[in-house]
Each structure stands twice: as C-alpha cells, then as structure tokens.
Short mmCIF file of C-alpha atoms and ligand atoms in Angstrom, two decimals:
data_model
loop_
_atom_site.label_atom_id
_atom_site.label_comp_id
_atom_site.label_asym_id
_atom_site.label_seq_id
_atom_site.Cartn_x
_atom_site.Cartn_y
_atom_site.Cartn_z
CA MET A 1 238.35 51.02 108.36
CA LYS A 2 236.66 53.96 106.60
CA LYS A 3 232.90 53.59 106.43
CA ASN A 4 230.84 54.87 103.55
CA LYS A 5 228.10 57.41 104.07
CA THR A 6 225.27 54.84 103.98
CA GLU A 7 226.84 52.80 106.76
CA GLU A 8 227.53 55.87 108.88
CA ASN A 9 223.93 56.96 108.49
CA LEU A 10 222.60 53.59 109.54
CA LEU A 11 223.00 54.38 113.24
CA ASP A 12 221.16 57.70 112.83
CA LYS A 13 218.39 55.94 110.97
CA VAL A 14 218.04 53.30 113.68
CA VAL A 15 217.97 56.00 116.38
CA SER A 16 215.28 57.88 114.52
CA LEU A 17 213.13 54.78 113.92
CA CYS A 18 213.45 53.82 117.60
CA LYS A 19 212.17 57.21 118.73
CA ARG A 20 209.44 57.49 116.13
CA ARG A 21 207.99 54.02 116.66
CA GLY A 22 208.31 53.75 120.42
CA PHE A 23 211.32 51.48 120.86
CA ILE A 24 213.80 53.74 122.66
CA PHE A 25 213.61 57.28 124.07
CA PRO A 26 216.41 59.42 125.51
CA GLY A 27 216.27 59.34 129.34
CA SER A 28 214.67 62.39 131.07
CA GLU A 29 214.12 63.84 127.62
CA ILE A 30 211.79 66.70 128.58
CA TYR A 31 214.53 67.97 130.92
CA GLY A 32 217.13 67.92 128.17
CA GLY A 33 218.26 64.29 128.56
CA ILE A 34 220.88 62.59 130.72
CA SER A 35 224.05 61.21 129.20
CA GLY A 36 224.24 57.45 128.77
CA ILE A 37 220.68 56.78 129.99
CA TYR A 38 217.78 55.59 127.82
CA ASP A 39 214.15 54.59 128.40
CA TYR A 40 212.42 51.79 126.52
CA GLY A 41 209.02 52.46 125.00
CA PRO A 42 206.26 49.90 124.41
CA LEU A 43 207.91 48.19 121.43
CA GLY A 44 211.39 48.38 122.95
CA VAL A 45 210.17 46.60 126.06
CA GLU A 46 208.77 43.78 123.90
CA LEU A 47 211.98 43.49 121.88
CA ILE A 48 214.38 43.46 124.82
CA ASN A 49 212.11 41.06 126.74
CA ASN A 50 212.10 38.71 123.75
CA ILE A 51 215.92 38.86 123.59
CA LYS A 52 216.18 38.12 127.30
CA GLN A 53 213.63 35.32 127.01
CA GLU A 54 215.60 33.69 124.15
CA TRP A 55 218.74 33.88 126.28
CA ARG A 56 216.88 32.38 129.28
CA LYS A 57 215.49 29.55 127.14
CA GLU A 58 218.95 28.83 125.80
CA MET A 59 220.63 28.83 129.20
CA PHE A 60 218.10 27.43 131.61
CA TYR A 61 215.71 25.34 129.51
CA ARG A 62 217.97 23.89 126.83
CA HIS A 63 221.03 23.26 128.95
CA GLU A 64 221.02 20.97 131.94
CA ASN A 65 222.58 22.07 135.17
CA ILE A 66 222.41 25.82 134.79
CA PHE A 67 220.41 27.57 137.47
CA GLU A 68 218.82 30.98 137.34
CA LEU A 69 219.36 33.59 140.01
CA ASP A 70 218.06 37.09 140.66
CA SER A 71 220.41 38.69 143.12
CA SER A 72 220.15 42.23 144.45
CA ILE A 73 221.66 45.34 142.90
CA LEU A 74 222.98 46.52 146.26
CA MET A 75 225.50 44.37 148.05
CA GLN A 76 227.93 44.75 150.91
CA ARG A 77 230.80 47.03 150.02
CA ARG A 78 233.24 44.22 150.86
CA VAL A 79 231.99 42.31 147.78
CA TRP A 80 233.51 44.99 145.55
CA GLU A 81 236.71 45.04 147.53
CA ALA A 82 237.05 41.27 147.12
CA SER A 83 236.30 41.46 143.40
CA GLY A 84 238.95 44.10 142.87
CA HIS A 85 236.50 46.72 141.59
CA THR A 86 237.39 49.32 144.17
CA SER A 87 241.11 49.03 143.46
CA ALA A 88 242.91 49.44 140.16
CA GLY A 89 241.02 46.60 138.43
CA PHE A 90 237.87 48.46 137.52
CA THR A 91 239.35 51.82 136.73
CA ASP A 92 239.79 53.28 133.31
CA PRO A 93 242.69 55.61 132.52
CA LEU A 94 241.13 58.99 131.85
CA GLN A 95 242.52 62.11 130.17
CA GLU A 96 240.85 65.48 130.52
CA CYS A 97 241.20 68.44 128.17
CA LYS A 98 242.54 71.53 129.96
CA LYS A 99 240.50 73.79 127.66
CA CYS A 100 237.04 72.24 127.10
CA HIS A 101 237.22 69.79 130.04
CA HIS A 102 235.91 66.92 127.96
CA ARG A 103 237.18 63.57 129.22
CA PHE A 104 238.45 60.70 127.10
CA ARG A 105 239.49 57.15 127.82
CA ALA A 106 243.26 57.06 127.29
CA ASP A 107 243.00 53.57 125.81
CA HIS A 108 240.52 54.86 123.18
CA LEU A 109 242.83 57.64 121.92
CA SER A 110 245.19 57.00 119.03
CA ASP A 111 248.89 57.77 119.49
CA GLN A 112 248.52 61.16 117.74
CA GLU A 113 245.50 62.02 119.90
CA LYS A 114 247.15 61.23 123.23
CA ASN A 115 248.31 64.86 123.71
CA LYS A 116 245.65 66.85 121.89
CA CYS A 117 241.91 66.98 122.59
CA PRO A 118 239.98 65.35 119.70
CA ASP A 119 237.14 67.86 120.26
CA CYS A 120 238.89 71.25 120.51
CA GLY A 121 242.60 70.59 119.96
CA GLY A 122 243.39 71.71 123.54
CA GLU A 123 246.11 70.15 125.66
CA LEU A 124 245.23 66.92 127.48
CA MET A 125 246.15 66.33 131.12
CA ALA A 126 248.16 63.22 132.01
CA PRO A 127 246.01 60.06 132.34
CA ARG A 128 244.57 59.35 135.78
CA LYS A 129 242.59 56.40 137.04
CA PHE A 130 238.84 56.82 137.23
CA ASN A 131 236.62 54.39 139.12
CA LEU A 132 233.57 53.27 137.20
CA LEU A 133 231.46 52.13 140.17
CA VAL A 134 228.45 54.32 140.92
CA GLU A 135 228.46 55.23 144.60
CA THR A 136 225.45 55.43 146.86
CA HIS A 137 224.74 55.54 150.60
CA LEU A 138 222.46 53.24 152.55
CA GLY A 139 220.84 54.31 155.79
CA PRO A 140 220.03 57.68 157.35
CA VAL A 141 223.58 59.00 157.72
CA LYS A 142 225.60 59.78 154.64
CA ASP A 143 229.17 59.08 155.68
CA GLU A 144 232.05 56.76 154.88
CA SER A 145 230.48 53.85 156.78
CA SER A 146 227.21 53.97 154.78
CA LEU A 147 228.97 54.06 151.41
CA THR A 148 228.20 51.28 148.95
CA TYR A 149 227.86 50.86 145.19
CA LEU A 150 225.26 50.07 142.57
CA ARG A 151 226.58 46.84 141.10
CA GLY A 152 229.01 47.28 138.22
CA GLU A 153 228.31 43.78 136.91
CA THR A 154 225.75 41.11 137.73
CA THR A 155 228.25 38.35 138.13
CA GLN A 156 229.40 39.18 141.69
CA GLY A 157 225.89 38.35 142.94
CA ILE A 158 226.41 34.88 141.46
CA TYR A 159 229.69 34.26 143.30
CA VAL A 160 228.23 35.48 146.57
CA ASN A 161 225.39 32.94 146.16
CA TYR A 162 227.56 30.09 144.85
CA LYS A 163 227.19 28.00 147.98
CA ASN A 164 223.47 28.76 148.42
CA VAL A 165 222.63 27.60 144.90
CA LYS A 166 224.95 24.59 145.02
CA THR A 167 223.54 23.33 148.32
CA SER A 168 219.87 24.08 147.71
CA MET A 169 219.92 22.57 144.21
CA SER A 170 222.23 19.64 145.13
CA ALA A 171 224.49 20.73 142.29
CA GLU A 172 227.90 19.22 141.59
CA ILE A 173 230.51 20.79 139.36
CA PRO A 174 230.40 21.18 136.41
CA PHE A 175 227.31 23.38 136.74
CA GLY A 176 226.34 26.93 135.91
CA ILE A 177 224.53 29.88 137.47
CA GLY A 178 223.17 32.68 135.33
CA GLN A 179 221.22 35.86 135.76
CA ILE A 180 219.84 38.85 133.97
CA GLY A 181 219.85 42.22 135.66
CA LYS A 182 220.80 45.86 135.74
CA ALA A 183 224.39 47.01 136.04
CA PHE A 184 225.70 50.56 136.45
CA ARG A 185 228.98 52.08 135.33
CA ASN A 186 230.01 55.68 135.45
CA GLU A 187 231.29 55.42 131.87
CA ILE A 188 233.56 58.29 130.90
CA THR A 189 232.45 58.36 127.31
CA PRO A 190 228.96 56.89 126.92
CA GLY A 191 227.86 56.90 123.33
CA HIS A 192 226.80 55.28 120.09
CA PHE A 193 223.20 55.24 121.33
CA ILE A 194 222.61 52.18 123.54
CA TYR A 195 226.05 50.71 122.81
CA ARG A 196 227.71 52.28 125.85
CA MET A 197 225.32 53.31 128.60
CA ARG A 198 225.66 54.17 132.27
CA GLU A 199 222.67 52.06 133.30
CA PHE A 200 222.33 48.86 131.32
CA GLU A 201 221.38 45.23 131.60
CA GLN A 202 223.62 42.19 131.56
CA MET A 203 222.93 38.54 130.81
CA GLU A 204 225.72 36.60 132.46
CA GLN A 205 226.35 32.92 133.03
CA GLN A 206 229.14 31.49 135.15
CA HIS A 207 230.11 27.85 134.64
CA PHE A 208 231.98 26.29 137.57
CA VAL A 209 234.33 23.53 136.41
CA GLU A 210 237.36 21.52 137.41
CA PRO A 211 240.57 23.40 136.57
CA ALA A 212 241.72 20.68 134.14
CA GLU A 213 238.48 21.05 132.17
CA ALA A 214 238.44 24.84 131.96
CA GLU A 215 239.78 25.16 128.43
CA LYS A 216 237.38 22.49 127.14
CA TYR A 217 234.45 24.47 128.54
CA PHE A 218 235.89 27.74 127.24
CA LYS A 219 235.80 26.34 123.69
CA TYR A 220 232.35 24.84 124.24
CA TRP A 221 230.83 28.15 125.38
CA LYS A 222 232.44 30.10 122.56
CA GLU A 223 230.69 27.84 120.05
CA GLU A 224 227.38 27.82 121.93
CA ARG A 225 227.22 31.58 122.14
CA ILE A 226 228.04 32.33 118.52
CA LYS A 227 225.38 29.77 117.47
CA TRP A 228 222.77 31.67 119.49
CA TYR A 229 223.31 34.84 117.44
CA LEU A 230 223.29 32.95 114.15
CA GLU A 231 220.11 31.05 115.00
CA LEU A 232 218.38 34.34 115.74
CA GLY A 233 219.30 35.54 112.28
CA ILE A 234 222.38 37.76 112.74
CA LYS A 235 224.42 37.85 109.52
CA GLN A 236 227.45 35.58 109.84
CA GLU A 237 229.80 37.99 108.09
CA LYS A 238 229.05 40.62 110.75
CA LEU A 239 230.21 38.43 113.64
CA ARG A 240 233.71 37.42 114.66
CA PHE A 241 235.77 36.35 117.66
CA ARG A 242 238.61 38.53 118.90
CA PRO A 243 241.04 36.88 121.31
CA HIS A 244 242.47 39.20 123.95
CA ALA A 245 246.20 39.77 123.73
CA LYS A 246 248.16 38.70 126.84
CA ASP A 247 248.74 42.34 127.96
CA GLU A 248 245.04 43.13 127.54
CA LEU A 249 243.68 40.32 129.74
CA ALA A 250 241.90 41.43 132.93
CA HIS A 251 244.01 40.76 136.02
CA TYR A 252 241.96 37.64 136.88
CA ALA A 253 241.60 36.19 133.37
CA ARG A 254 243.44 33.14 132.04
CA ASN A 255 241.95 33.41 128.60
CA ALA A 256 239.40 35.72 127.00
CA GLU A 257 237.74 36.22 123.65
CA ASP A 258 235.18 38.80 122.65
CA ILE A 259 232.37 38.18 120.24
CA GLU A 260 232.41 41.29 118.08
CA TYR A 261 229.79 42.70 115.72
CA GLU A 262 230.42 45.05 112.84
CA PHE A 263 228.36 48.07 113.89
CA PRO A 264 227.95 51.09 111.58
CA PHE A 265 230.79 52.61 113.68
CA GLY A 266 233.13 49.61 113.34
CA TRP A 267 233.83 46.21 114.94
CA HIS A 268 233.08 46.21 118.67
CA GLU A 269 232.56 43.80 121.55
CA ILE A 270 229.06 42.52 122.23
CA GLU A 271 229.87 39.60 124.53
CA GLY A 272 232.90 38.34 126.43
CA ILE A 273 233.79 34.68 126.97
CA HIS A 274 236.29 34.46 129.80
CA ASN A 275 238.25 31.82 131.64
CA ARG A 276 238.45 33.55 135.03
CA GLY A 277 240.49 30.81 136.66
CA ASP A 278 240.05 30.44 140.43
CA TRP A 279 240.28 34.17 141.16
CA ASP A 280 236.66 34.79 142.13
CA LEU A 281 235.91 31.95 144.53
CA SER A 282 239.32 32.15 146.18
CA ARG A 283 239.00 35.91 146.70
CA HIS A 284 235.47 35.68 148.09
CA SER A 285 236.60 32.86 150.40
CA GLU A 286 239.44 35.04 151.63
CA PHE A 287 237.37 38.18 152.13
CA SER A 288 234.18 36.59 153.53
CA GLY A 289 235.75 33.81 155.59
CA GLU A 290 233.33 31.32 153.95
CA ASN A 291 235.10 28.32 152.46
CA LEU A 292 234.04 28.09 148.81
CA SER A 293 236.53 25.40 147.81
CA GLU A 294 235.77 21.86 146.60
CA THR A 295 237.43 18.57 147.46
CA ASP A 296 238.76 16.31 144.72
CA SER A 297 236.99 12.96 145.26
CA LYS A 298 240.02 10.96 144.08
CA THR A 299 242.92 12.76 145.73
CA GLY A 300 241.14 14.48 148.61
CA ASN A 301 242.91 17.72 147.65
CA LYS A 302 241.12 21.05 148.02
CA PHE A 303 240.72 23.26 144.99
CA TYR A 304 238.71 26.28 143.86
CA PRO A 305 236.57 25.66 140.78
CA TYR A 306 237.59 27.56 137.66
CA ILE A 307 234.96 29.79 136.14
CA ILE A 308 234.06 30.06 132.48
CA GLU A 309 231.96 33.15 132.02
CA THR A 310 229.70 34.26 129.18
CA SER A 311 228.93 37.92 129.67
CA ALA A 312 226.61 39.81 127.34
CA GLY A 313 224.79 43.13 127.44
CA ALA A 314 221.06 42.94 126.65
CA ASP A 315 220.91 46.54 125.39
CA ARG A 316 224.05 46.26 123.28
CA ILE A 317 222.66 43.09 121.73
CA MET A 318 219.37 44.86 121.10
CA LEU A 319 221.32 47.41 119.06
CA VAL A 320 222.87 44.50 117.13
CA PHE A 321 219.44 43.07 116.32
CA LEU A 322 218.07 46.48 115.31
CA ALA A 323 221.04 47.43 113.10
CA ASP A 324 221.24 43.98 111.52
CA ALA A 325 217.52 43.89 110.76
CA TYR A 326 217.23 47.43 109.37
CA ASP A 327 216.67 47.19 105.63
CA ASP A 328 215.76 50.16 103.46
CA SER A 329 217.29 48.77 100.28
CA ASP A 330 213.82 48.73 98.71
CA LYS A 331 213.21 52.44 98.13
CA LYS A 332 209.46 51.98 98.64
CA ARG A 333 209.52 50.59 102.14
CA LEU A 334 211.60 50.21 105.28
CA VAL A 335 211.59 46.71 106.75
CA LEU A 336 212.87 45.62 110.14
CA LYS A 337 213.74 42.01 109.35
CA LEU A 338 213.79 40.82 112.95
CA HIS A 339 213.59 37.12 113.62
CA PRO A 340 209.85 36.46 114.22
CA LYS A 341 210.67 35.23 117.72
CA LEU A 342 212.05 38.69 118.56
CA ALA A 343 209.48 40.83 116.73
CA PRO A 344 207.47 43.01 119.16
CA TYR A 345 204.15 42.10 117.50
CA LYS A 346 203.74 38.58 116.19
CA ALA A 347 200.92 39.57 113.84
CA ALA A 348 198.63 42.45 112.93
CA VAL A 349 194.92 42.23 112.08
CA PHE A 350 193.16 44.64 109.71
CA PRO A 351 189.67 45.02 108.29
CA LEU A 352 190.15 45.76 104.58
CA LEU A 353 187.88 48.81 104.90
CA ALA A 354 187.28 50.61 108.19
CA ASN A 355 183.89 51.92 107.12
CA LYS A 356 182.31 48.48 106.59
CA PRO A 357 181.03 47.36 110.00
CA GLU A 358 180.73 43.70 108.94
CA LEU A 359 184.45 43.61 108.04
CA VAL A 360 185.41 45.40 111.27
CA THR A 361 183.34 43.03 113.42
CA LYS A 362 184.83 39.95 111.79
CA ALA A 363 188.39 41.33 112.08
CA GLN A 364 187.81 42.17 115.74
CA GLU A 365 186.64 38.61 116.42
CA ILE A 366 189.90 37.28 114.98
CA PHE A 367 191.96 39.89 116.85
CA TYR A 368 190.45 38.96 120.25
CA GLN A 369 190.56 35.26 119.46
CA LEU A 370 194.33 35.49 118.85
CA LYS A 371 194.93 37.72 121.85
CA THR A 372 193.14 35.44 124.27
CA SER A 373 194.02 32.04 122.84
CA ASP A 374 195.70 29.44 125.08
CA TYR A 375 198.54 29.40 122.60
CA ASN A 376 199.54 33.00 123.08
CA PRO A 377 202.19 33.87 120.53
CA GLY A 378 202.72 37.37 121.95
CA PRO A 379 201.18 40.78 121.33
CA ILE A 380 198.93 41.23 118.29
CA ALA A 381 198.49 44.64 116.63
CA TRP A 382 195.26 46.19 115.35
CA ASP A 383 195.13 48.84 112.65
CA ASP A 384 192.18 50.28 110.75
CA ARG A 385 193.66 53.65 109.79
CA GLY A 386 194.42 54.80 106.26
CA ASN A 387 194.68 52.42 103.34
CA ILE A 388 195.83 48.83 103.50
CA GLY A 389 199.18 49.53 101.80
CA LYS A 390 200.11 52.11 104.44
CA ARG A 391 199.15 49.69 107.20
CA TYR A 392 201.43 47.01 105.74
CA TYR A 393 204.35 49.44 105.57
CA SER A 394 203.69 50.64 109.09
CA GLN A 395 203.96 47.05 110.37
CA ASP A 396 207.01 46.32 108.16
CA GLU A 397 209.07 49.00 109.85
CA ILE A 398 208.44 47.62 113.31
CA GLY A 399 209.14 44.07 112.17
CA THR A 400 205.67 42.46 112.40
CA PRO A 401 206.13 39.17 110.51
CA TRP A 402 202.49 38.58 109.46
CA CYS A 403 199.57 40.82 108.56
CA ILE A 404 196.08 39.33 108.53
CA THR A 405 193.43 41.07 106.43
CA VAL A 406 189.69 40.45 106.60
CA ASP A 407 188.06 41.13 103.22
CA PHE A 408 184.69 40.46 101.60
CA GLN A 409 185.61 36.87 100.83
CA SER A 410 186.22 36.37 104.57
CA LEU A 411 182.51 37.00 105.17
CA GLU A 412 181.58 34.27 102.69
CA ASN A 413 183.97 31.43 103.48
CA ASP A 414 185.80 32.19 106.75
CA THR A 415 189.17 32.75 105.13
CA ILE A 416 191.60 35.65 105.43
CA THR A 417 194.77 36.73 103.65
CA ILE A 418 198.01 36.52 105.55
CA ARG A 419 200.94 38.56 104.23
CA ASP A 420 204.58 37.75 104.82
CA ARG A 421 206.73 40.75 105.86
CA ASP A 422 209.85 39.72 103.92
CA THR A 423 208.41 38.28 100.69
CA MET A 424 205.26 40.48 100.71
CA LYS A 425 203.42 37.38 99.40
CA GLN A 426 199.85 36.86 100.51
CA GLU A 427 198.26 33.50 101.16
CA ARG A 428 194.61 32.81 101.72
CA ILE A 429 194.00 30.49 104.63
CA SER A 430 191.10 29.47 106.86
CA ILE A 431 190.52 31.53 109.98
CA LYS A 432 190.75 28.36 112.06
CA ASP A 433 194.26 27.72 110.69
CA ILE A 434 195.77 31.12 111.66
CA GLU A 435 197.07 29.93 115.02
CA ASN A 436 198.76 26.89 113.51
CA PHE A 437 200.25 28.99 110.73
CA ILE A 438 201.96 31.24 113.28
CA LYS A 439 202.89 28.37 115.60
CA GLU A 440 204.60 26.42 112.78
CA ARG A 441 206.68 29.41 111.73
CA LEU A 442 207.69 30.37 115.25
CA LYS A 443 209.10 26.92 115.98
P1 LIG B 501 233.86 47.71 127.00
O1 LIG B 501 235.30 47.33 126.69
O2 LIG B 501 233.00 47.92 125.80
O3 LIG B 501 233.74 48.77 128.05
P2 LIG B 501 233.85 45.59 128.89
O4 LIG B 501 234.93 44.70 128.38
O5 LIG B 501 234.09 46.47 130.05
O6 LIG B 501 233.20 46.41 127.68
P3 LIG B 501 232.44 43.56 130.25
O7 LIG B 501 232.74 44.07 131.59
O8 LIG B 501 233.11 42.32 129.77
O9 LIG B 501 232.57 44.70 129.17
O10 LIG B 501 230.85 43.38 130.17
C1 LIG B 501 230.24 42.34 129.44
C2 LIG B 501 229.22 42.86 128.47
O11 LIG B 501 228.35 43.81 129.09
C3 LIG B 501 229.81 43.59 127.27
O12 LIG B 501 230.21 42.69 126.26
C4 LIG B 501 228.64 44.45 126.82
O13 LIG B 501 227.75 43.69 126.01
C5 LIG B 501 227.95 44.79 128.12
N1 LIG B 501 228.36 46.13 128.56
C6 LIG B 501 229.46 46.45 129.28
N2 LIG B 501 229.50 47.77 129.50
C7 LIG B 501 228.38 48.29 128.93
C8 LIG B 501 227.84 49.60 128.81
N3 LIG B 501 228.44 50.63 129.37
N4 LIG B 501 226.67 49.77 128.15
C9 LIG B 501 226.03 48.72 127.60
N5 LIG B 501 226.49 47.47 127.67
C10 LIG B 501 227.64 47.24 128.33
#
C-alpha cells in the first residue's frame, strides 16, 4: 500500500528524536557506524527496561506456572545442530548483484525484481542459502573443533533446561518457561532502524502442553498477547494477526500466526505465536541422549509435550511504542504519548524561576523526596533551564507524563501545580499528595 509523505517521514522523525534526546544511537558511531547494530542511551535504556519489565510482570507475576530463566548466549554447537539452525532451516535465500554486490533476500524481492538489482539495475546471481548464525570460537585454538555460535534465538536455552526447570520447580505440564535475552543473526538486509538488527533482544515464552490441548493454548496465547499491546496503549487499528500459509510454516511448526503492526513502512511482524508440535523436545532427546518425554498418567504411553511459543523482539516492540506514541499533530509541540508505565521519567520537577533560591530549595526538597521515597515510581527529572513553557515541551517530547512546578503559592501553603502531558491541564495539589497522585495513575 502506498504511504503518504507524512507517514514515510514518521520513521525519520522517530530516528531523529531518538538520537537527539538520548534514546538510541547508531553503534560505533564515531567510527562510521556498523550495520544493524544500535546502542541505547539513558532514556532508551529506561524505555526498553520498562517494556521488558511489563512483559516479565505479565508472564511471571500474573500467570501461574511460568518460570523465568536466564540461560547463556553460548551453548554447545550440538544444540544448533539439533534445532536445525545449522542446516537448511535457519538459512535465508540470498541473491547478490553482480555489479554493486549488494545482497537481497530472495523472498523479499518482488517477481519483477528477482532478476534485476533494486539498487543499481545490475544482474542478480541465482539465490543461494545463507546461514544467519553468527560464528565464534571458544578456547585458545581457532579451528573446526572450537567453532560455536552466538545464539540465534533465546528459546533453545529453554529447551536445553526443560528438565532442570521442571524437576527443580516440581512443575507438571501444562507449564511455561520464559526468558529475555540477546540474540544474534547475521541478517542480510538489516534496516528500518531497530526493526531488523544483527544484535537484538528477544522475549520468549514456551508453554509445554499435552498434544491434545495444543490448539486450545495456541488460541489462548494469541488473545493474551494482543491484549498486552492494547493495555499498554497501542492503537487497535494498527495491530492485526496474520496466519502463516501452509507453505510458509517453519519446518517444525504445526500452526503459526504473526502479530503485525502497521509501521510507517507497512505491516510487519512484531511477534510470532507458534504451535511447534513435539519437534523441539524430541530432537533434543535424540541429539543429547537425555529423555525429555512425559508419560501419560492414564494410558502409560510416552509422549513429547507440544510447545506453544510466544516470541517477541524487545527492540522491535520498542520501535512500535515509539512510532505509535509520536504525535506532532499539534504544530506547537511534539508529544511522545507513551503509556505512563513505559515513560522513561515518571515526573519532572521545576522551580518556576531558577533565580529565586527559595523556589529552588523547595523544588529540590520535593525532587529528592520523590527520588528516595519507599514507593519509587521510577526516575524523576529536574529542569531549571529556560522558561517554564520550554521545560514543559522538553518533557513532552520524551513522554514524561507529569510536570510538577513549585511557585510562590507553594511557599505559602505547601501546594504545587501538576501538569498532565496529554491534556496540558494543571491541577493544584498538596505536596504530600504527589506520591498518591502518581501511584493512582500508574495502577
Ligand atoms: P523476520 O521474518 O522479520 O526475519 P522471524 O520470523 O525470523 O522475523 P522469529 O524468528 O519468529 O522472527 O523471531 C521472533 C521475534 O524476534 C520477531 O517477531 C521479532 O520481534 C524479533 N526479531 C527477529 N529477528 C529480529 C531482528 N533481526 N531484529 C530485531 N528483532 C528481531
């Protein structure tokens, strides 16, 4: 679908805001950058941590019977052989231009583009398979025997620890294991900012269930996951499910649907919900020699649990939250309408005038009181530069939901004004009520 200019520009605007306000920087920037790699600045760290924390709360605190894991990035090479990543399964068909040597994913090229380079019009070579795993060597000698990989997905660490978690936590199926962590893929065409990276973070949960119940859990997790995005404020009309066609399913998958978001560059996957059948546990049993099967209590028959997976990328979802929240429809100000739970700063404190010591002292008292309170809502910003209007706008564009201003009335009756980012309305409340005000709204 053709996008209008405003929508196309949205990505550029988000990129520029992220750089300017310390959310996201290009990796190794002073050396000219490195393709598909980004660094998170102070506000980006807060935002992505808040996203991960909301996912953790959803999975491990709200649900029963889902256990958190933090497995290592480096694993035995055999893990990736068992998972199929070192064979055809994890390879993308790649076409290279004979003239400019740019490479393209064959499955991303339209029928007309399959023979001609989209960049220079040169002739494209026939597609060849390209493995996405990033290789490394462990130990002092760099040879075939020391070869291993940086993990291409977090989920294999879950399967490898299936028995450890099950036994140590006395878990019985149905139960889940989830984890957040870095994954690495030698993507052929990284791009669209943090949409497709070579080093990124995944938030994956694997639910181990009886085969007969797999489809029930598949439906359940589809609904649960879409609700999570909606509850954190993503616009409903920008989200949809896209079922995979039979010929598109991964070799192990019984059923798969993507949650897609309408980015400025079109509808694209942000999370996959997969019914992986018994592929993973049966393969790891076969390759490791460890029996990962279960016994049916009624029939005594052995079976491998089916796995329903929810697999999301923290960075890709961060781009969703940033693009969805970006609002410059009011010509006077740019507002990042992030859900308050995700906003990097929960509040900002200002003295109305920076050259009145009594206002500054009072504002500082409130600032430190909020920062050190037992109920710690998250980072609090301080600003005493320029005029008050500029300070409000500066907080609006980084998504700070509430700005607290200490004025002359504050000195008389211990009240302050608290301004709402979205409505721009100011309320006067008692200093002692600030914490409750924030607490109520963050519920
Ligand atoms: P794509 O078709 O976009 O390459 P995929 O189907 O290979 O994605 P999965 O292997 O299912 O993706 O990974 C699950 C999730 O991990 C994706 O929905 C996405 O959010 C995230 N993800 C995958 N690859 C990347 C990447 N290169 N950069 C950032 N996030 C990624």
